[in-house]
PDB file of C-alpha atoms in Angstrom:
ATOM      1  CA  MET A 309       0.000   0.000   0.000  1.00  0.00           C
ATOM      2  CA  TYR A 310       2.832   2.362   0.850  1.00  0.00           C
ATOM      3  CA  GLY A 311       4.680   1.837  -2.426  1.00  0.00           C
ATOM      4  CA  THR A 312       1.518   2.064  -4.501  1.00  0.00           C
ATOM      5  CA  THR A 313       0.462   5.278  -2.765  1.00  0.00           C
ATOM      6  CA  VAL A 314       3.838   6.966  -3.300  1.00  0.00           C
ATOM      7  CA  PHE A 315       3.821   5.867  -6.941  1.00  0.00           C
ATOM      8  CA  ALA A 316       0.311   7.134  -7.701  1.00  0.00           C
ATOM      9  CA  VAL A 317       0.646  10.426  -5.803  1.00  0.00           C
ATOM     10  CA  SER A 318       3.994  11.198  -7.449  1.00  0.00           C
ATOM     11  CA  LEU A 319       2.725  10.738 -11.007  1.00  0.00           C
ATOM     12  CA  PHE A 320      -0.489  12.615 -10.231  1.00  0.00           C
ATOM     13  CA  ALA A 321       1.515  15.481  -8.723  1.00  0.00           C
ATOM     14  CA  ARG A 322       3.826  15.642 -11.745  1.00  0.00           C
ATOM     15  CA  VAL A 323       0.899  16.198 -14.103  1.00  0.00           C
ATOM     16  CA  LEU A 324      -0.382  18.985 -11.859  1.00  0.00           C
ATOM     17  CA  VAL A 325       3.077  20.583 -11.653  1.00  0.00           C
ATOM     18  CA  GLU A 326       3.157  20.647 -15.450  1.00  0.00           C
ATOM     19  CA  ASN A 327      -0.397  22.092 -15.546  1.00  0.00           C
ATOM     20  CA  PRO A 328      -0.702  24.291 -12.420  1.00  0.00           C
ATOM     21  CA  GLN A 329      -3.606  26.271 -13.877  1.00  0.00           C
ATOM     22  CA  LEU A 330      -5.795  23.165 -13.585  1.00  0.00           C
ATOM     23  CA  PHE A 331      -5.249  22.602  -9.876  1.00  0.00           C
ATOM     24  CA  LYS A 332      -8.312  22.583  -7.628  1.00  0.00           C
ATOM     25  CA  TRP A 333      -8.638  21.131  -4.138  1.00  0.00           C
ATOM     26  CA  SER A 334     -11.650  19.167  -5.360  1.00  0.00           C
ATOM     27  CA  LEU A 335      -9.277  17.193  -7.603  1.00  0.00           C
ATOM     28  CA  LEU A 336      -7.853  15.443  -4.544  1.00  0.00           C
ATOM     29  CA  PHE A 337     -11.271  13.996  -3.718  1.00  0.00           C
ATOM     30  CA  LYS A 338     -11.732  13.005  -7.352  1.00  0.00           C
ATOM     31  CA  ALA A 339      -8.343  11.249  -7.415  1.00  0.00           C
ATOM     32  CA  PHE A 340      -8.794   9.350  -4.144  1.00  0.00           C
ATOM     33  CA  PRO A 341     -11.027   6.587  -5.608  1.00  0.00           C
ATOM     34  CA  GLY A 342      -8.397   6.065  -8.301  1.00  0.00           C
ATOM     35  CA  LEU A 343      -5.794   5.502  -5.598  1.00  0.00           C
ATOM     36  CA  ILE A 344      -8.074   2.933  -3.945  1.00  0.00           C
ATOM     37  CA  VAL A 345      -8.374   1.117  -7.296  1.00  0.00           C
ATOM     38  CA  MET A 346      -4.579   0.919  -7.559  1.00  0.00           C
ATOM     39  CA  ILE A 347      -4.239  -0.373  -3.992  1.00  0.00           C
ATOM     40  CA  LEU A 348      -6.887  -3.028  -4.668  1.00  0.00           C
ATOM     41  CA  GLY A 349      -5.079  -4.039  -7.859  1.00  0.00           C
ATOM     42  CA  ASN A 350      -1.765  -4.340  -6.053  1.00  0.00           C
ATOM     43  CA  SER A 351      -3.428  -6.338  -3.262  1.00  0.00           C
ATOM     44  CA  LEU A 352      -4.927  -8.633  -5.888  1.00  0.00           C
ATOM     45  CA  TYR A 353      -1.509  -9.238  -7.441  1.00  0.00           C
ATOM     46  CA  SER A 354       0.097  -9.962  -4.069  1.00  0.00           C
ATOM     47  CA  GLY A 355      -2.749 -12.207  -2.974  1.00  0.00           C
ATOM     48  CA  ILE A 356      -2.783 -14.301  -6.150  1.00  0.00           C
ATOM     49  CA  ASN A 357       0.972 -14.710  -5.847  1.00  0.00           C
ATOM     50  CA  GLN A 358       0.664 -15.909  -2.245  1.00  0.00           C
ATOM     51  CA  ILE A 359      -2.134 -18.344  -3.117  1.00  0.00           C
ATOM     52  CA  TYR A 360      -0.145 -20.073  -5.841  1.00  0.00           C
ATOM     53  CA  ASP A 361       3.131 -19.841  -3.900  1.00  0.00           C
ATOM     54  CA  ALA A 362       1.720 -21.227  -0.635  1.00  0.00           C
ATOM     55  CA  ASP A 363       3.952 -24.333  -0.702  1.00  0.00           C
ATOM     56  CA  ILE A 364       7.061 -22.329  -1.573  1.00  0.00           C
ATOM     57  CA  ASP A 365       6.288 -19.757   1.112  1.00  0.00           C
ATOM     58  CA  ARG A 366       6.133 -22.472   3.770  1.00  0.00           C
ATOM     59  CA  VAL A 367       9.910 -22.630   3.264  1.00  0.00           C
ATOM     60  CA  ASN A 368      10.766 -19.058   2.277  1.00  0.00           C
ATOM     61  CA  LYS A 369       8.186 -16.971   4.161  1.00  0.00           C
ATOM     62  CA  PRO A 370       6.364 -19.056   6.781  1.00  0.00           C
ATOM     63  CA  TYR A 371       5.121 -15.873   8.481  1.00  0.00           C
ATOM     64  CA  LEU A 372       2.751 -14.983   5.610  1.00  0.00           C
ATOM     65  CA  PRO A 373      -1.000 -15.425   6.316  1.00  0.00           C
ATOM     66  CA  ILE A 374      -1.597 -18.623   4.307  1.00  0.00           C
ATOM     67  CA  PRO A 375       1.456 -20.698   5.331  1.00  0.00           C
ATOM     68  CA  ALA A 376       1.088 -19.411   8.909  1.00  0.00           C
ATOM     69  CA  GLY A 377      -2.461 -20.756   8.990  1.00  0.00           C
ATOM     70  CA  ASN A 378      -4.075 -17.362   9.616  1.00  0.00           C
ATOM     71  CA  LEU A 379      -5.926 -17.435   6.312  1.00  0.00           C
ATOM     72  CA  SER A 380      -7.369 -20.401   4.428  1.00  0.00           C
ATOM     73  CA  LEU A 381      -7.190 -20.716   0.654  1.00  0.00           C
ATOM     74  CA  LYS A 382     -10.974 -20.350   0.481  1.00  0.00           C
ATOM     75  CA  GLN A 383     -10.838 -17.101   2.463  1.00  0.00           C
ATOM     76  CA  ALA A 384      -7.964 -15.866   0.291  1.00  0.00           C
ATOM     77  CA  TRP A 385      -9.928 -16.509  -2.903  1.00  0.00           C
ATOM     78  CA  PHE A 386     -12.923 -14.705  -1.396  1.00  0.00           C
ATOM     79  CA  LEU A 387     -10.718 -11.664  -0.741  1.00  0.00           C
ATOM     80  CA  MET A 388      -9.279 -11.748  -4.271  1.00  0.00           C
ATOM     81  CA  THR A 389     -12.780 -11.853  -5.767  1.00  0.00           C
ATOM     82  CA  PHE A 390     -13.798  -8.913  -3.590  1.00  0.00           C
ATOM     83  CA  TYR A 391     -10.707  -6.890  -4.611  1.00  0.00           C
ATOM     84  CA  LEU A 392     -11.404  -7.514  -8.297  1.00  0.00           C
ATOM     85  CA  LEU A 393     -15.116  -6.669  -8.200  1.00  0.00           C
ATOM     86  CA  ALA A 394     -14.622  -3.656  -5.928  1.00  0.00           C
ATOM     87  CA  SER A 395     -11.928  -2.147  -8.154  1.00  0.00           C
ATOM     88  CA  LEU A 396     -13.988  -2.615 -11.329  1.00  0.00           C
ATOM     89  CA  LEU A 397     -17.058  -1.150  -9.599  1.00  0.00           C
ATOM     90  CA  ILE A 398     -15.089   1.943  -8.551  1.00  0.00           C
ATOM     91  CA  LEU A 399     -13.795   2.425 -12.108  1.00  0.00           C
ATOM     92  CA  TRP A 400     -17.385   2.203 -13.354  1.00  0.00           C
ATOM     93  CA  LEU A 401     -18.620   4.701 -10.758  1.00  0.00           C
ATOM     94  CA  MET A 402     -15.760   7.045 -11.722  1.00  0.00           C
ATOM     95  CA  ASN A 403     -16.868   6.862 -15.374  1.00  0.00           C
ATOM     96  CA  ALA A 404     -13.390   5.690 -16.342  1.00  0.00           C
ATOM     97  CA  ASP A 405     -13.006   5.587 -20.127  1.00  0.00           C
ATOM     98  CA  LEU A 406     -12.345   2.449 -22.160  1.00  0.00           C
ATOM     99  CA  ILE A 407      -8.583   3.010 -22.392  1.00  0.00           C
ATOM    100  CA  THR A 408      -8.139   3.424 -18.622  1.00  0.00           C
ATOM    101  CA  THR A 409     -10.256   0.343 -17.883  1.00  0.00           C
ATOM    102  CA  SER A 410      -8.490  -1.708 -20.559  1.00  0.00           C
ATOM    103  CA  ILE A 411      -5.018  -0.826 -19.246  1.00  0.00           C
ATOM    104  CA  TYR A 412      -6.092  -1.763 -15.724  1.00  0.00           C
ATOM    105  CA  CYS A 413      -7.574  -5.104 -16.814  1.00  0.00           C
ATOM    106  CA  LEU A 414      -4.558  -5.972 -18.986  1.00  0.00           C
ATOM    107  CA  THR A 415      -2.268  -5.263 -16.043  1.00  0.00           C
ATOM    108  CA  LEU A 416      -4.331  -7.550 -13.800  1.00  0.00           C
ATOM    109  CA  LEU A 417      -4.305 -10.274 -16.458  1.00  0.00           C
ATOM    110  CA  LEU A 418      -0.508 -10.212 -16.738  1.00  0.00           C
ATOM    111  CA  ASP A 419      -0.196 -10.169 -12.941  1.00  0.00           C
ATOM    112  CA  PHE A 420      -2.502 -13.186 -12.685  1.00  0.00           C
ATOM    113  CA  PHE A 421      -0.612 -15.305 -15.201  1.00  0.00           C
ATOM    114  CA  TYR A 422       2.693 -14.349 -13.607  1.00  0.00           C
ATOM    115  CA  SER A 423       1.721 -16.643 -10.716  1.00  0.00           C
ATOM    116  CA  ALA A 424      -1.078 -18.868 -12.040  1.00  0.00           C
ATOM    117  CA  PRO A 425      -0.670 -22.082 -14.021  1.00  0.00           C
ATOM    118  CA  PRO A 426      -0.574 -23.218 -16.714  1.00  0.00           C
ATOM    119  CA  ILE A 427       1.352 -20.175 -17.973  1.00  0.00           C
ATOM    120  CA  ARG A 428       3.015 -19.183 -14.653  1.00  0.00           C
ATOM    121  CA  PHE A 429       5.534 -16.712 -16.067  1.00  0.00           C
ATOM    122  CA  LYS A 430       7.528 -16.768 -12.823  1.00  0.00           C
ATOM    123  CA  LYS A 431       8.935 -20.191 -13.740  1.00  0.00           C
ATOM    124  CA  SER A 432      11.235 -18.426 -16.216  1.00  0.00           C
ATOM    125  CA  PRO A 433      13.565 -15.586 -15.120  1.00  0.00           C
ATOM    126  CA  ILE A 434      13.408 -14.030 -18.596  1.00  0.00           C
ATOM    127  CA  ALA A 435       9.606 -14.113 -18.633  1.00  0.00           C
ATOM    128  CA  THR A 436       9.555 -12.725 -15.084  1.00  0.00           C
ATOM    129  CA  SER A 437      11.642  -9.720 -16.129  1.00  0.00           C
ATOM    130  CA  MET A 438       9.687  -9.077 -19.323  1.00  0.00           C
ATOM    131  CA  VAL A 439       6.169  -9.504 -17.938  1.00  0.00           C
ATOM    132  CA  ASN A 440       6.763  -7.490 -14.786  1.00  0.00           C
ATOM    133  CA  SER A 441       8.500  -4.749 -16.774  1.00  0.00           C
ATOM    134  CA  VAL A 442       5.456  -4.404 -19.015  1.00  0.00           C
ATOM    135  CA  SER A 443       2.960  -4.696 -16.159  1.00  0.00           C
ATOM    136  CA  GLY A 444       4.770  -2.921 -13.321  1.00  0.00           C
ATOM    137  CA  GLY A 445       6.552  -0.359 -15.470  1.00  0.00           C
ATOM    138  CA  ILE A 446       5.102   0.518 -18.857  1.00  0.00           C
ATOM    139  CA  LEU A 447       1.394  -0.150 -18.246  1.00  0.00           C
ATOM    140  CA  ARG A 448       1.175   1.196 -14.692  1.00  0.00           C
ATOM    141  CA  VAL A 449       3.204   4.351 -15.334  1.00  0.00           C
ATOM    142  CA  ASN A 450       1.487   5.342 -18.561  1.00  0.00           C
ATOM    143  CA  GLY A 451      -1.874   4.144 -17.279  1.00  0.00           C
ATOM    144  CA  VAL A 452      -1.751   6.481 -14.289  1.00  0.00           C
ATOM    145  CA  LEU A 453      -0.445   9.385 -16.392  1.00  0.00           C
ATOM    146  CA  TYR A 454      -3.147   8.805 -18.994  1.00  0.00           C
ATOM    147  CA  ALA A 455      -5.934   8.484 -16.403  1.00  0.00           C
ATOM    148  CA  THR A 456      -4.753  11.631 -14.617  1.00  0.00           C
ATOM    149  CA  ARG A 457      -4.695  13.668 -17.813  1.00  0.00           C
ATOM    150  CA  ALA A 458      -8.053  12.266 -18.887  1.00  0.00           C
ATOM    151  CA  SER A 459      -9.599  13.301 -15.559  1.00  0.00           C
ATOM    152  CA  LEU A 460      -8.234  16.825 -16.096  1.00  0.00           C
ATOM    153  CA  GLY A 461      -9.546  16.981 -19.642  1.00  0.00           C
ATOM    154  CA  ILE A 462      -6.131  17.211 -21.310  1.00  0.00           C
ATOM    155  CA  PRO A 463      -4.774  14.785 -23.921  1.00  0.00           C
ATOM    156  CA  PHE A 464      -2.035  12.308 -23.098  1.00  0.00           C
ATOM    157  CA  GLN A 465       1.293  13.242 -24.645  1.00  0.00           C
ATOM    158  CA  TRP A 466       4.838  11.978 -24.395  1.00  0.00           C
ATOM    159  CA  SER A 467       7.400  14.314 -22.893  1.00  0.00           C
ATOM    160  CA  LEU A 468      10.977  13.904 -21.735  1.00  0.00           C
ATOM    161  CA  SER A 469       9.789  13.620 -18.137  1.00  0.00           C
ATOM    162  CA  THR A 470       7.318  10.882 -19.144  1.00  0.00           C
ATOM    163  CA  VAL A 471       9.995   8.959 -21.055  1.00  0.00           C
ATOM    164  CA  PHE A 472      12.407   9.347 -18.155  1.00  0.00           C
ATOM    165  CA  ILE A 473      10.105   8.020 -15.428  1.00  0.00           C
ATOM    166  CA  SER A 474       8.778   5.241 -17.694  1.00  0.00           C
ATOM    167  CA  ALA A 475      12.300   4.039 -18.477  1.00  0.00           C
ATOM    168  CA  PHE A 476      13.468   4.432 -14.879  1.00  0.00           C
ATOM    169  CA  LEU A 477      10.554   2.522 -13.353  1.00  0.00           C
ATOM    170  CA  THR A 478      10.488  -0.152 -16.062  1.00  0.00           C
ATOM    171  CA  SER A 479      14.158  -0.987 -15.551  1.00  0.00           C
ATOM    172  CA  PHE A 480      13.725  -0.758 -11.783  1.00  0.00           C
ATOM    173  CA  THR A 481      10.966  -3.338 -12.065  1.00  0.00           C
ATOM    174  CA  VAL A 482      13.505  -5.751 -13.567  1.00  0.00           C
ATOM    175  CA  VAL A 483      15.719  -5.113 -10.542  1.00  0.00           C
ATOM    176  CA  ILE A 484      13.074  -5.442  -7.829  1.00  0.00           C
ATOM    177  CA  TYR A 485      11.449  -8.598  -9.188  1.00  0.00           C
ATOM    178  CA  ASN A 486      14.792 -10.371  -9.503  1.00  0.00           C
ATOM    179  CA  MET A 487      16.208  -9.123  -6.212  1.00  0.00           C
ATOM    180  CA  LYS A 488      13.115 -10.235  -4.296  1.00  0.00           C
ATOM    181  CA  ASP A 489      14.164 -13.804  -5.155  1.00  0.00           C
ATOM    182  CA  LEU A 490      17.521 -13.337  -3.455  1.00  0.00           C
ATOM    183  CA  ALA A 491      16.182 -14.399  -0.062  1.00  0.00           C
ATOM    184  CA  ASP A 492      14.027 -17.185  -1.561  1.00  0.00           C
ATOM    185  CA  VAL A 493      16.697 -19.361  -3.155  1.00  0.00           C
ATOM    186  CA  GLU A 494      16.134 -22.339  -0.843  1.00  0.00           C
ATOM    187  CA  GLY A 495      12.403 -22.695  -1.468  1.00  0.00           C
ATOM    188  CA  ASP A 496      12.693 -21.906  -5.189  1.00  0.00           C
ATOM    189  CA  ILE A 497      15.256 -24.683  -5.684  1.00  0.00           C
ATOM    190  CA  MET A 498      13.041 -27.156  -3.796  1.00  0.00           C
ATOM    191  CA  HIS A 499      10.062 -26.403  -6.059  1.00  0.00           C
ATOM    192  CA  ASN A 500      12.027 -26.087  -9.309  1.00  0.00           C
ATOM    193  CA  ILE A 501      11.393 -22.351  -9.734  1.00  0.00           C
ATOM    194  CA  ARG A 502      14.129 -20.987 -11.992  1.00  0.00           C
ATOM    195  CA  THR A 503      15.160 -17.481 -10.978  1.00  0.00           C
ATOM    196  CA  PHE A 504      18.300 -15.502 -11.696  1.00  0.00           C
ATOM    197  CA  PRO A 505      19.615 -16.089  -8.134  1.00  0.00           C
ATOM    198  CA  THR A 506      19.091 -19.876  -8.422  1.00  0.00           C
ATOM    199  CA  ILE A 507      20.727 -20.015 -11.867  1.00  0.00           C
ATOM    200  CA  TYR A 508      23.550 -17.472 -11.647  1.00  0.00           C
ATOM    201  CA  GLY A 509      23.903 -17.090  -7.900  1.00  0.00           C
ATOM    202  CA  PRO A 510      23.060 -14.219  -5.530  1.00  0.00           C
ATOM    203  CA  ARG A 511      26.326 -12.345  -6.127  1.00  0.00           C
ATOM    204  CA  ASN A 512      26.102 -12.228  -9.922  1.00  0.00           C
ATOM    205  CA  THR A 513      22.411 -11.329  -9.772  1.00  0.00           C
ATOM    206  CA  THR A 514      23.117  -8.506  -7.326  1.00  0.00           C
ATOM    207  CA  PHE A 515      25.937  -7.088  -9.444  1.00  0.00           C
ATOM    208  CA  PHE A 516      23.767  -7.252 -12.579  1.00  0.00           C
ATOM    209  CA  CYS A 517      20.885  -5.436 -10.864  1.00  0.00           C
ATOM    210  CA  THR A 518      23.256  -2.925  -9.308  1.00  0.00           C
ATOM    211  CA  GLY A 519      24.547  -2.154 -12.783  1.00  0.00           C
ATOM    212  CA  ILE A 520      21.018  -1.359 -13.933  1.00  0.00           C
ATOM    213  CA  LEU A 521      20.501   1.023 -11.001  1.00  0.00           C
ATOM    214  CA  LEU A 522      23.817   2.787 -11.647  1.00  0.00           C
ATOM    215  CA  VAL A 523      23.035   3.147 -15.360  1.00  0.00           C
ATOM    216  CA  ASN A 524      19.694   4.681 -14.344  1.00  0.00           C
ATOM    217  CA  CYS A 525      21.376   7.197 -12.054  1.00  0.00           C
ATOM    218  CA  ILE A 526      24.095   8.103 -14.550  1.00  0.00           C
ATOM    219  CA  GLY A 527      21.515   8.344 -17.335  1.00  0.00           C
ATOM    220  CA  ALA A 528      19.420  10.724 -15.224  1.00  0.00           C
ATOM    221  CA  MET A 529      22.415  13.000 -14.670  1.00  0.00           C
ATOM    222  CA  VAL A 530      23.329  13.011 -18.375  1.00  0.00           C
ATOM    223  CA  LEU A 531      19.705  13.688 -19.296  1.00  0.00           C
ATOM    224  CA  ALA A 532      19.562  16.660 -16.936  1.00  0.00           C
ATOM    225  CA  PHE A 533      22.800  18.152 -18.299  1.00  0.00           C
ATOM    226  CA  SER A 534      21.741  17.725 -21.927  1.00  0.00           C
ATOM    227  CA  ASN A 535      18.161  18.965 -21.445  1.00  0.00           C
ATOM    228  CA  PRO A 536      18.195  21.844 -18.934  1.00  0.00           C
ATOM    229  CA  GLN A 537      15.002  23.202 -20.497  1.00  0.00           C
ATOM    230  CA  ALA A 538      13.103  20.058 -19.469  1.00  0.00           C
ATOM    231  CA  PHE A 539      14.819  19.206 -16.159  1.00  0.00           C
ATOM    232  CA  LYS A 540      16.449  20.977 -13.248  1.00  0.00           C
ATOM    233  CA  PRO A 541      20.117  19.872 -13.232  1.00  0.00           C
ATOM    234  CA  TYR A 542      20.721  21.377  -9.781  1.00  0.00           C
ATOM    235  CA  ILE A 543      18.240  18.816  -8.408  1.00  0.00           C
ATOM    236  CA  MET A 544      18.698  15.860 -10.772  1.00  0.00           C
ATOM    237  CA  VAL A 545      22.503  15.701 -10.703  1.00  0.00           C
ATOM    238  CA  PRO A 546      23.313  15.843  -6.959  1.00  0.00           C
ATOM    239  CA  PHE A 547      20.292  13.697  -6.087  1.00  0.00           C
ATOM    240  CA  HIS A 548      21.215  10.873  -8.436  1.00  0.00           C
ATOM    241  CA  ALA A 549      24.897  11.111  -7.540  1.00  0.00           C
ATOM    242  CA  HIS A 550      23.951  10.523  -3.899  1.00  0.00           C
ATOM    243  CA  MET A 551      21.598   7.697  -4.880  1.00  0.00           C
ATOM    244  CA  ALA A 552      24.349   5.967  -6.869  1.00  0.00           C
ATOM    245  CA  LEU A 553      26.730   6.214  -3.923  1.00  0.00           C
ATOM    246  CA  TRP A 554      24.051   4.855  -1.573  1.00  0.00           C
ATOM    247  CA  VAL A 555      23.503   1.853  -3.871  1.00  0.00           C
ATOM    248  CA  LEU A 556      27.219   1.056  -3.873  1.00  0.00           C
ATOM    249  CA  LEU A 557      27.430   1.260  -0.083  1.00  0.00           C
ATOM    250  CA  GLU A 558      24.442  -1.064   0.374  1.00  0.00           C
ATOM    251  CA  VAL A 559      25.788  -3.574  -2.155  1.00  0.00           C
ATOM    252  CA  ARG A 560      29.138  -3.586  -0.396  1.00  0.00           C
ATOM    253  CA  LYS A 561      27.381  -4.298   2.899  1.00  0.00           C
ATOM    254  CA  LEU A 562      25.408  -7.166   1.335  1.00  0.00           C
ATOM    255  CA  ASP A 563      28.533  -8.630  -0.269  1.00  0.00           C
ATOM    256  CA  LYS A 564      30.415  -8.538   3.023  1.00  0.00           C
ATOM    257  CA  ALA A 565      27.527 -10.403   4.695  1.00  0.00           C
ATOM    258  CA  ASN A 566      27.876 -13.118   2.019  1.00  0.00           C
ATOM    259  CA  TYR A 567      24.255 -12.736   0.882  1.00  0.00           C
ATOM    260  CA  THR A 568      22.618 -14.215   3.944  1.00  0.00           C
ATOM    261  CA  LYS A 569      18.838 -14.449   3.908  1.00  0.00           C
ATOM    262  CA  GLU A 570      18.535 -11.691   6.516  1.00  0.00           C
ATOM    263  CA  GLU A 571      20.818  -9.236   4.702  1.00  0.00           C
ATOM    264  CA  SER A 572      19.214 -10.054   1.353  1.00  0.00           C
ATOM    265  CA  ALA A 573      15.828  -9.170   2.838  1.00  0.00           C
ATOM    266  CA  LYS A 574      17.260  -5.885   4.164  1.00  0.00           C
ATOM    267  CA  PHE A 575      18.691  -5.045   0.746  1.00  0.00           C
ATOM    268  CA  TYR A 576      15.294  -5.709  -0.822  1.00  0.00           C
ATOM    269  CA  GLN A 577      13.740  -3.226   1.620  1.00  0.00           C
ATOM    270  CA  PHE A 578      16.474  -0.731   0.726  1.00  0.00           C
ATOM    271  CA  LEU A 579      15.429  -0.946  -2.924  1.00  0.00           C
ATOM    272  CA  TRP A 580      11.908   0.182  -1.991  1.00  0.00           C
ATOM    273  CA  LYS A 581      13.375   3.137  -0.108  1.00  0.00           C
ATOM    274  CA  PHE A 582      15.448   3.927  -3.196  1.00  0.00           C
ATOM    275  CA  ILE A 583      12.486   4.047  -5.564  1.00  0.00           C
ATOM    276  CA  SER A 584      10.291   5.848  -3.021  1.00  0.00           C
ATOM    277  CA  LEU A 585      12.827   8.676  -2.871  1.00  0.00           C
ATOM    278  CA  GLU A 586      13.030   8.738  -6.660  1.00  0.00           C
ATOM    279  CA  LEU A 587       9.262   9.077  -6.893  1.00  0.00           C
ATOM    280  CA  PHE A 588       9.194  11.703  -4.144  1.00  0.00           C
ATOM    281  CA  VAL A 589      11.641  13.888  -6.091  1.00  0.00           C
ATOM    282  CA  TYR A 590      10.082  13.272  -9.527  1.00  0.00           C
ATOM    283  CA  PRO A 591       7.432  16.046  -9.394  1.00  0.00           C
ATOM    284  CA  PHE A 592      10.141  18.625  -8.648  1.00  0.00           C
ATOM    285  CA  ILE A 593      12.838  17.743 -11.214  1.00  0.00           C
TER     286      ILE A 593
END
């Protein structure tokens, strides 16, 4: 809920920063149901994943509701059905247009087949990266930006800031969905789930994902220098320089700990702090 809220508010705020003449306090009440829809969609994705990963989670994450015995599979399916129907009802009550509704449903469909057989994209590390990049990056980013602009009565258009945040979040999605498997190697091996950490090892996976983050940060600084009319270099450059340094320090700490399950989980939480800060700064760059 926290990550989804930061994500949605940041993109909504960016559109308003670019169109300050359209700001009204009533817009916040109009946008709130849209935020609820996104939270329900994210809850649906997480819930479906936990339902189909119940056996794996008994090894990797025994504290989760289903493996811990706090929630039965029947109750979990009831919740998922409620999340789906409630989110679609809210979209209908908001008079969401066909494009907004279609993007939302396509995202849910990809999220479902990421976990659910017979497709179960998560069985392949390549499919995991591709599907989650499309769903978690391209569709969600542009879906929120489109829906925000549509609610304000302005057409969707690509800009450098839109390209930047789409590329940044899409590549970050590759990082987060591969790094989340770092602490789950034991259970994934037992259930024949092929992930980058199980195939190439935690160290190589971490260095690969770190490279993506550093390229993102360096690319942001270059973009700011080369396009001062579209970005504020005095914010973009020092911010991303600090972020790059922070990434290196955290990776060094993880490497020294030899990629234990506890430190891998901490590094995964660090990644959410990283992207939360990026999103927090985005409206002001």
